[in-house]
Amino acid sequence: MILYPAIDLKDGKAVRLLRGDMGAATVFNDDPAAQAMEFVAAGCDWLHLVDLNGAFAGVPVNAAPVEAILSACKVPAQLGGGIRDMATIEGWLAKGLARVILGTVAVENPALVREAARAFPGQVAVGIDARGGRVATKGWATETDVEATDLAKSFEDAGVAAIIYTDINRDGAMQGPNIEATAALARAVSIPVIASGGVSSLEDLIALRDCGVALDGAISGRALYDGALDLGAALAALRG
């Protein structure tokens, strides 16, 4: 199981939100590229990047820090937030991004997800962010009636590389991931699933790894910044 350190970008800085609330942002590093290099130095295999402003604006906003990270780091990175058309997808992949994450458009324009997955095999993931089992879009600000599992199943034959499942109520709250919902989603589809939201300790990671269904990975942010989770130790444990 791959551990993805998260770098959430707001106003050019690396921050963490509490349950997706842009008004509850804690700045952890004014230099996102330096933060990325710290994670790489600790041995991570991937980076998980989120353009928070872009998720609300619908277009990339934190392009400069993302490009700085891509330039400085030689490990693959995936990015979500504000990626809602083919030109933006092509642009990011051309700049060296390994994988784009499509969230809002997965609900509003699923045909784009399918087109992108065909055009860029292995480089398109679907981000499913849920509150109470129902998908939220546009930076988690818009609630929908779409069930997370139904949305995941709808892309079963689309060729997407992964589904990143976030339980919004757990995100940044340091209360542990929603293992039951994540495992249920992973059982419902053959697409690799990456767990996100609430990973706050090594015990949480081990619980996800041993949840009874093979997860592709887990994302952690605040726990790494707060020191509750040591990245080197976590990577060693998962590689076991």
PDB file of C-alpha atoms in Angstrom:
ATOM      1  CA  MET A   1       0.000   0.000   0.000  1.00  0.00           C
ATOM      2  CA  ILE A   2       1.444   3.344  -1.087  1.00  0.00           C
ATOM      3  CA  LEU A   3       1.501   6.226   1.396  1.00  0.00           C
ATOM      4  CA  TYR A   4       0.866   9.563  -0.304  1.00  0.00           C
ATOM      5  CA  PRO A   5       1.985  12.624   1.693  1.00  0.00           C
ATOM      6  CA  ALA A   6      -0.465  15.448   0.975  1.00  0.00           C
ATOM      7  CA  ILE A   7       0.362  19.020   0.117  1.00  0.00           C
ATOM      8  CA  ASP A   8      -2.778  21.147   0.023  1.00  0.00           C
ATOM      9  CA  LEU A   9      -2.194  24.516  -1.609  1.00  0.00           C
ATOM     10  CA  LYS A  10      -4.023  27.702  -0.636  1.00  0.00           C
ATOM     11  CA  ASP A  11      -2.800  31.157  -1.656  1.00  0.00           C
ATOM     12  CA  GLY A  12       0.573  29.685  -2.635  1.00  0.00           C
ATOM     13  CA  LYS A  13       1.199  28.041   0.740  1.00  0.00           C
ATOM     14  CA  ALA A  14       1.023  24.488   2.076  1.00  0.00           C
ATOM     15  CA  VAL A  15      -1.964  24.300   4.415  1.00  0.00           C
ATOM     16  CA  ARG A  16      -4.391  21.852   5.956  1.00  0.00           C
ATOM     17  CA  LEU A  17      -8.110  22.418   6.295  1.00  0.00           C
ATOM     18  CA  LEU A  18     -10.496  21.018   8.872  1.00  0.00           C
ATOM     19  CA  ARG A  19     -13.287  19.052   7.147  1.00  0.00           C
ATOM     20  CA  GLY A  20     -12.816  21.053   3.939  1.00  0.00           C
ATOM     21  CA  ASP A  21     -13.511  24.460   5.514  1.00  0.00           C
ATOM     22  CA  MET A  22     -11.461  27.117   3.694  1.00  0.00           C
ATOM     23  CA  GLY A  23     -11.935  29.382   6.715  1.00  0.00           C
ATOM     24  CA  ALA A  24     -10.260  26.791   8.951  1.00  0.00           C
ATOM     25  CA  ALA A  25      -6.872  26.630   7.224  1.00  0.00           C
ATOM     26  CA  THR A  26      -3.619  26.113   9.111  1.00  0.00           C
ATOM     27  CA  VAL A  27      -0.469  27.172   7.241  1.00  0.00           C
ATOM     28  CA  PHE A  28       2.280  24.585   7.665  1.00  0.00           C
ATOM     29  CA  ASN A  29       4.830  25.808   5.149  1.00  0.00           C
ATOM     30  CA  ASP A  30       5.200  29.026   3.139  1.00  0.00           C
ATOM     31  CA  ASP A  31       7.337  27.106   0.624  1.00  0.00           C
ATOM     32  CA  PRO A  32       5.422  24.099  -0.770  1.00  0.00           C
ATOM     33  CA  ALA A  33       8.387  22.933  -2.865  1.00  0.00           C
ATOM     34  CA  ALA A  34      10.588  22.803   0.238  1.00  0.00           C
ATOM     35  CA  GLN A  35       7.862  20.822   1.984  1.00  0.00           C
ATOM     36  CA  ALA A  36       7.702  18.414  -0.943  1.00  0.00           C
ATOM     37  CA  MET A  37      11.469  17.937  -0.800  1.00  0.00           C
ATOM     38  CA  GLU A  38      11.212  17.059   2.899  1.00  0.00           C
ATOM     39  CA  PHE A  39       8.735  14.316   2.057  1.00  0.00           C
ATOM     40  CA  VAL A  40      10.928  13.055  -0.779  1.00  0.00           C
ATOM     41  CA  ALA A  41      14.000  13.053   1.482  1.00  0.00           C
ATOM     42  CA  ALA A  42      12.046  10.880   3.925  1.00  0.00           C
ATOM     43  CA  GLY A  43      11.599   8.329   1.143  1.00  0.00           C
ATOM     44  CA  CYS A  44       8.061   8.751  -0.204  1.00  0.00           C
ATOM     45  CA  ASP A  45       7.240   7.159  -3.567  1.00  0.00           C
ATOM     46  CA  TRP A  46       4.466   9.609  -4.549  1.00  0.00           C
ATOM     47  CA  LEU A  47       3.140  13.057  -3.682  1.00  0.00           C
ATOM     48  CA  HIS A  48      -0.528  14.049  -3.466  1.00  0.00           C
ATOM     49  CA  LEU A  49      -1.202  17.698  -4.366  1.00  0.00           C
ATOM     50  CA  VAL A  50      -4.444  19.666  -4.103  1.00  0.00           C
ATOM     51  CA  ASP A  51      -5.103  23.133  -5.510  1.00  0.00           C
ATOM     52  CA  LEU A  52      -7.704  24.219  -2.948  1.00  0.00           C
ATOM     53  CA  ASN A  53      -8.327  27.627  -4.516  1.00  0.00           C
ATOM     54  CA  GLY A  54      -8.635  25.927  -7.883  1.00  0.00           C
ATOM     55  CA  ALA A  55     -11.272  23.524  -6.558  1.00  0.00           C
ATOM     56  CA  PHE A  56     -13.507  26.497  -5.758  1.00  0.00           C
ATOM     57  CA  ALA A  57     -12.581  28.594  -8.803  1.00  0.00           C
ATOM     58  CA  GLY A  58     -12.911  25.756 -11.309  1.00  0.00           C
ATOM     59  CA  VAL A  59      -9.557  26.599 -12.888  1.00  0.00           C
ATOM     60  CA  PRO A  60      -5.946  26.174 -11.701  1.00  0.00           C
ATOM     61  CA  VAL A  61      -4.963  28.882  -9.224  1.00  0.00           C
ATOM     62  CA  ASN A  62      -1.835  27.526  -7.520  1.00  0.00           C
ATOM     63  CA  ALA A  63       0.004  26.617 -10.711  1.00  0.00           C
ATOM     64  CA  ALA A  64       3.274  28.268  -9.654  1.00  0.00           C
ATOM     65  CA  PRO A  65       3.848  26.198  -6.488  1.00  0.00           C
ATOM     66  CA  VAL A  66       2.753  23.013  -8.284  1.00  0.00           C
ATOM     67  CA  GLU A  67       5.252  23.687 -11.064  1.00  0.00           C
ATOM     68  CA  ALA A  68       7.951  24.403  -8.469  1.00  0.00           C
ATOM     69  CA  ILE A  69       7.238  21.046  -6.824  1.00  0.00           C
ATOM     70  CA  LEU A  70       7.345  19.210 -10.165  1.00  0.00           C
ATOM     71  CA  SER A  71      10.660  20.888 -10.974  1.00  0.00           C
ATOM     72  CA  ALA A  72      12.243  20.118  -7.597  1.00  0.00           C
ATOM     73  CA  CYS A  73      11.024  16.566  -7.005  1.00  0.00           C
ATOM     74  CA  LYS A  74      11.748  13.465  -8.999  1.00  0.00           C
ATOM     75  CA  VAL A  75       8.983  11.287  -7.538  1.00  0.00           C
ATOM     76  CA  PRO A  76       5.625  11.134  -9.341  1.00  0.00           C
ATOM     77  CA  ALA A  77       2.882  13.497  -8.201  1.00  0.00           C
ATOM     78  CA  GLN A  78      -0.891  13.517  -8.587  1.00  0.00           C
ATOM     79  CA  LEU A  79      -2.950  16.714  -8.519  1.00  0.00           C
ATOM     80  CA  GLY A  80      -6.593  17.576  -7.981  1.00  0.00           C
ATOM     81  CA  GLY A  81      -8.477  20.861  -7.833  1.00  0.00           C
ATOM     82  CA  GLY A  82      -9.776  22.980 -10.698  1.00  0.00           C
ATOM     83  CA  ILE A  83      -9.082  20.445 -13.440  1.00  0.00           C
ATOM     84  CA  ARG A  84     -12.289  20.508 -15.449  1.00  0.00           C
ATOM     85  CA  ASP A  85     -11.444  20.452 -19.153  1.00  0.00           C
ATOM     86  CA  MET A  86      -9.217  18.543 -21.551  1.00  0.00           C
ATOM     87  CA  ALA A  87      -6.869  21.487 -22.144  1.00  0.00           C
ATOM     88  CA  THR A  88      -6.076  21.707 -18.424  1.00  0.00           C
ATOM     89  CA  ILE A  89      -5.548  17.936 -18.217  1.00  0.00           C
ATOM     90  CA  GLU A  90      -3.201  17.986 -21.204  1.00  0.00           C
ATOM     91  CA  GLY A  91      -1.377  21.027 -19.852  1.00  0.00           C
ATOM     92  CA  TRP A  92      -0.630  19.485 -16.475  1.00  0.00           C
ATOM     93  CA  LEU A  93       0.491  16.147 -17.884  1.00  0.00           C
ATOM     94  CA  ALA A  94       2.758  17.970 -20.335  1.00  0.00           C
ATOM     95  CA  LYS A  95       4.375  19.751 -17.395  1.00  0.00           C
ATOM     96  CA  GLY A  96       5.376  16.457 -15.834  1.00  0.00           C
ATOM     97  CA  LEU A  97       2.464  15.649 -13.564  1.00  0.00           C
ATOM     98  CA  ALA A  98       2.073  11.875 -13.331  1.00  0.00           C
ATOM     99  CA  ARG A  99      -1.676  11.815 -12.685  1.00  0.00           C
ATOM    100  CA  VAL A 100      -4.600  14.221 -12.687  1.00  0.00           C
ATOM    101  CA  ILE A 101      -7.510  13.792 -10.273  1.00  0.00           C
ATOM    102  CA  LEU A 102     -10.948  14.622 -11.628  1.00  0.00           C
ATOM    103  CA  GLY A 103     -13.607  15.238  -8.988  1.00  0.00           C
ATOM    104  CA  THR A 104     -16.328  17.736  -9.812  1.00  0.00           C
ATOM    105  CA  VAL A 105     -16.372  16.778 -13.496  1.00  0.00           C
ATOM    106  CA  ALA A 106     -16.783  13.120 -12.568  1.00  0.00           C
ATOM    107  CA  VAL A 107     -20.292  14.116 -11.479  1.00  0.00           C
ATOM    108  CA  GLU A 108     -21.010  16.943 -13.909  1.00  0.00           C
ATOM    109  CA  ASN A 109     -19.250  15.713 -17.050  1.00  0.00           C
ATOM    110  CA  PRO A 110     -18.425  11.991 -16.795  1.00  0.00           C
ATOM    111  CA  ALA A 111     -17.834  11.850 -20.552  1.00  0.00           C
ATOM    112  CA  LEU A 112     -14.735  14.012 -20.028  1.00  0.00           C
ATOM    113  CA  VAL A 113     -13.371  11.514 -17.518  1.00  0.00           C
ATOM    114  CA  ARG A 114     -13.848   8.702 -20.020  1.00  0.00           C
ATOM    115  CA  GLU A 115     -12.279  10.705 -22.845  1.00  0.00           C
ATOM    116  CA  ALA A 116      -9.275  11.651 -20.701  1.00  0.00           C
ATOM    117  CA  ALA A 117      -8.784   8.094 -19.422  1.00  0.00           C
ATOM    118  CA  ARG A 118      -8.723   6.828 -23.004  1.00  0.00           C
ATOM    119  CA  ALA A 119      -6.326   9.557 -24.124  1.00  0.00           C
ATOM    120  CA  PHE A 120      -3.966   9.224 -21.146  1.00  0.00           C
ATOM    121  CA  PRO A 121      -3.987   5.618 -19.865  1.00  0.00           C
ATOM    122  CA  GLY A 122      -2.842   5.304 -16.276  1.00  0.00           C
ATOM    123  CA  GLN A 123      -2.791   9.064 -15.743  1.00  0.00           C
ATOM    124  CA  VAL A 124      -6.382   9.872 -14.801  1.00  0.00           C
ATOM    125  CA  ALA A 125      -7.885   9.250 -11.366  1.00  0.00           C
ATOM    126  CA  VAL A 126     -11.372  10.002 -10.107  1.00  0.00           C
ATOM    127  CA  GLY A 127     -11.693  11.872  -6.834  1.00  0.00           C
ATOM    128  CA  ILE A 128     -14.824  10.937  -4.906  1.00  0.00           C
ATOM    129  CA  ASP A 129     -15.350  13.173  -1.906  1.00  0.00           C
ATOM    130  CA  ALA A 130     -18.293  12.177   0.258  1.00  0.00           C
ATOM    131  CA  ARG A 131     -20.167  13.450   3.267  1.00  0.00           C
ATOM    132  CA  GLY A 132     -22.519  10.879   4.765  1.00  0.00           C
ATOM    133  CA  GLY A 133     -22.011   8.651   1.739  1.00  0.00           C
ATOM    134  CA  ARG A 134     -23.109  11.324  -0.759  1.00  0.00           C
ATOM    135  CA  VAL A 135     -20.738  13.070  -3.132  1.00  0.00           C
ATOM    136  CA  ALA A 136     -19.828  16.744  -2.666  1.00  0.00           C
ATOM    137  CA  THR A 137     -18.345  18.837  -5.483  1.00  0.00           C
ATOM    138  CA  LYS A 138     -16.779  22.264  -6.162  1.00  0.00           C
ATOM    139  CA  GLY A 139     -14.345  22.153  -3.279  1.00  0.00           C
ATOM    140  CA  TRP A 140     -16.848  20.171  -1.196  1.00  0.00           C
ATOM    141  CA  ALA A 141     -19.143  23.205  -1.108  1.00  0.00           C
ATOM    142  CA  THR A 142     -21.945  21.669  -3.211  1.00  0.00           C
ATOM    143  CA  GLU A 143     -23.863  18.662  -1.913  1.00  0.00           C
ATOM    144  CA  THR A 144     -25.298  16.203  -4.425  1.00  0.00           C
ATOM    145  CA  ASP A 145     -27.691  13.269  -4.197  1.00  0.00           C
ATOM    146  CA  VAL A 146     -25.149  10.987  -5.868  1.00  0.00           C
ATOM    147  CA  GLU A 147     -24.058   8.007  -3.785  1.00  0.00           C
ATOM    148  CA  ALA A 148     -20.286   7.559  -3.670  1.00  0.00           C
ATOM    149  CA  THR A 149     -20.479   3.858  -4.514  1.00  0.00           C
ATOM    150  CA  ASP A 150     -22.797   4.466  -7.465  1.00  0.00           C
ATOM    151  CA  LEU A 151     -20.408   7.065  -8.865  1.00  0.00           C
ATOM    152  CA  ALA A 152     -17.450   4.705  -8.483  1.00  0.00           C
ATOM    153  CA  LYS A 153     -19.295   1.879 -10.225  1.00  0.00           C
ATOM    154  CA  SER A 154     -20.194   4.146 -13.139  1.00  0.00           C
ATOM    155  CA  PHE A 155     -16.490   4.345 -14.075  1.00  0.00           C
ATOM    156  CA  GLU A 156     -15.849   0.609 -13.808  1.00  0.00           C
ATOM    157  CA  ASP A 157     -15.278   0.272 -17.557  1.00  0.00           C
ATOM    158  CA  ALA A 158     -13.694   3.689 -18.145  1.00  0.00           C
ATOM    159  CA  GLY A 159     -10.061   2.735 -17.631  1.00  0.00           C
ATOM    160  CA  VAL A 160      -9.343   5.178 -14.798  1.00  0.00           C
ATOM    161  CA  ALA A 161      -6.130   4.536 -12.889  1.00  0.00           C
ATOM    162  CA  ALA A 162      -7.562   4.900  -9.386  1.00  0.00           C
ATOM    163  CA  ILE A 163     -10.384   6.215  -7.234  1.00  0.00           C
ATOM    164  CA  ILE A 164      -9.383   8.526  -4.413  1.00  0.00           C
ATOM    165  CA  TYR A 165     -12.091   8.263  -1.769  1.00  0.00           C
ATOM    166  CA  THR A 166     -12.249  11.015   0.840  1.00  0.00           C
ATOM    167  CA  ASP A 167     -14.563  11.029   3.824  1.00  0.00           C
ATOM    168  CA  ILE A 168     -14.960  14.786   4.249  1.00  0.00           C
ATOM    169  CA  ASN A 169     -16.050  14.582   7.889  1.00  0.00           C
ATOM    170  CA  ARG A 170     -12.791  12.829   8.752  1.00  0.00           C
ATOM    171  CA  ASP A 171     -10.485  15.076   6.702  1.00  0.00           C
ATOM    172  CA  GLY A 172      -8.038  17.022   8.853  1.00  0.00           C
ATOM    173  CA  ALA A 173      -9.913  15.984  11.998  1.00  0.00           C
ATOM    174  CA  MET A 174      -7.284  13.493  13.251  1.00  0.00           C
ATOM    175  CA  GLN A 175     -10.047  11.065  14.241  1.00  0.00           C
ATOM    176  CA  GLY A 176      -9.065   8.115  12.087  1.00  0.00           C
ATOM    177  CA  PRO A 177     -10.232   7.147   8.588  1.00  0.00           C
ATOM    178  CA  ASN A 178     -13.650   5.738   7.739  1.00  0.00           C
ATOM    179  CA  ILE A 179     -12.344   2.222   7.231  1.00  0.00           C
ATOM    180  CA  GLU A 180     -15.760   0.608   6.842  1.00  0.00           C
ATOM    181  CA  ALA A 181     -16.912   2.940   4.041  1.00  0.00           C
ATOM    182  CA  THR A 182     -13.540   2.822   2.291  1.00  0.00           C
ATOM    183  CA  ALA A 183     -13.431  -0.976   2.348  1.00  0.00           C
ATOM    184  CA  ALA A 184     -17.025  -1.185   1.127  1.00  0.00           C
ATOM    185  CA  LEU A 185     -16.225   1.066  -1.811  1.00  0.00           C
ATOM    186  CA  ALA A 186     -13.116  -0.954  -2.652  1.00  0.00           C
ATOM    187  CA  ARG A 187     -15.152  -4.174  -2.602  1.00  0.00           C
ATOM    188  CA  ALA A 188     -17.744  -2.656  -4.936  1.00  0.00           C
ATOM    189  CA  VAL A 189     -15.323  -1.935  -7.790  1.00  0.00           C
ATOM    190  CA  SER A 190     -12.276  -3.451  -9.433  1.00  0.00           C
ATOM    191  CA  ILE A 191     -10.628  -0.015  -9.782  1.00  0.00           C
ATOM    192  CA  PRO A 192      -7.734   0.555  -7.329  1.00  0.00           C
ATOM    193  CA  VAL A 193      -8.895   2.653  -4.355  1.00  0.00           C
ATOM    194  CA  ILE A 194      -6.810   5.173  -2.397  1.00  0.00           C
ATOM    195  CA  ALA A 195      -8.090   6.133   1.051  1.00  0.00           C
ATOM    196  CA  SER A 196      -8.124   9.761   2.150  1.00  0.00           C
ATOM    197  CA  GLY A 197      -9.306  11.640   5.196  1.00  0.00           C
ATOM    198  CA  GLY A 198      -8.515  11.096   8.865  1.00  0.00           C
ATOM    199  CA  VAL A 199      -5.289   9.057   8.726  1.00  0.00           C
ATOM    200  CA  SER A 200      -3.738  10.209  11.993  1.00  0.00           C
ATOM    201  CA  SER A 201      -1.405   7.439  13.153  1.00  0.00           C
ATOM    202  CA  LEU A 202       0.591   4.403  12.113  1.00  0.00           C
ATOM    203  CA  GLU A 203      -2.224   2.314  13.606  1.00  0.00           C
ATOM    204  CA  ASP A 204      -4.669   3.918  11.158  1.00  0.00           C
ATOM    205  CA  LEU A 205      -2.464   2.973   8.222  1.00  0.00           C
ATOM    206  CA  ILE A 206      -2.084  -0.596   9.424  1.00  0.00           C
ATOM    207  CA  ALA A 207      -5.863  -0.829   9.908  1.00  0.00           C
ATOM    208  CA  LEU A 208      -6.419   0.334   6.327  1.00  0.00           C
ATOM    209  CA  ARG A 209      -3.811  -2.105   5.022  1.00  0.00           C
ATOM    210  CA  ASP A 210      -5.460  -4.959   6.920  1.00  0.00           C
ATOM    211  CA  CYS A 211      -9.100  -3.972   6.280  1.00  0.00           C
ATOM    212  CA  GLY A 212      -9.856  -7.167   4.359  1.00  0.00           C
ATOM    213  CA  VAL A 213      -9.658  -5.709   0.862  1.00  0.00           C
ATOM    214  CA  ALA A 214      -6.509  -4.595  -0.923  1.00  0.00           C
ATOM    215  CA  LEU A 215      -6.283  -0.798  -1.029  1.00  0.00           C
ATOM    216  CA  ASP A 216      -3.875   0.823  -3.473  1.00  0.00           C
ATOM    217  CA  GLY A 217      -2.821   3.500  -1.036  1.00  0.00           C
ATOM    218  CA  ALA A 218      -3.613   6.029   1.662  1.00  0.00           C
ATOM    219  CA  ILE A 219      -3.177   9.790   1.834  1.00  0.00           C
ATOM    220  CA  SER A 220      -2.050  11.603   4.967  1.00  0.00           C
ATOM    221  CA  GLY A 221      -1.523  15.301   5.568  1.00  0.00           C
ATOM    222  CA  ARG A 222      -2.075  16.867   8.972  1.00  0.00           C
ATOM    223  CA  ALA A 223      -0.673  13.882  10.890  1.00  0.00           C
ATOM    224  CA  LEU A 224       2.632  14.241   9.029  1.00  0.00           C
ATOM    225  CA  TYR A 225       2.791  17.986   9.689  1.00  0.00           C
ATOM    226  CA  ASP A 226       1.813  17.647  13.356  1.00  0.00           C
ATOM    227  CA  GLY A 227       4.319  14.857  13.913  1.00  0.00           C
ATOM    228  CA  ALA A 228       1.638  12.335  14.914  1.00  0.00           C
ATOM    229  CA  LEU A 229       2.819  10.161  12.025  1.00  0.00           C
ATOM    230  CA  ASP A 230       6.488   9.755  11.184  1.00  0.00           C
ATOM    231  CA  LEU A 231       6.780   9.400   7.420  1.00  0.00           C
ATOM    232  CA  GLY A 232       9.962   7.333   7.438  1.00  0.00           C
ATOM    233  CA  ALA A 233       8.610   4.902  10.025  1.00  0.00           C
ATOM    234  CA  ALA A 234       5.272   4.648   8.239  1.00  0.00           C
ATOM    235  CA  LEU A 235       6.905   3.911   4.894  1.00  0.00           C
ATOM    236  CA  ALA A 236       9.101   1.252   6.489  1.00  0.00           C
ATOM    237  CA  ALA A 237       6.101  -0.388   8.157  1.00  0.00           C
ATOM    238  CA  LEU A 238       4.046  -0.475   4.966  1.00  0.00           C
ATOM    239  CA  ARG A 239       6.937  -1.886   2.971  1.00  0.00           C
ATOM    240  CA  GLY A 240       7.376  -4.408   5.788  1.00  0.00           C
TER     241      GLY A 240
END
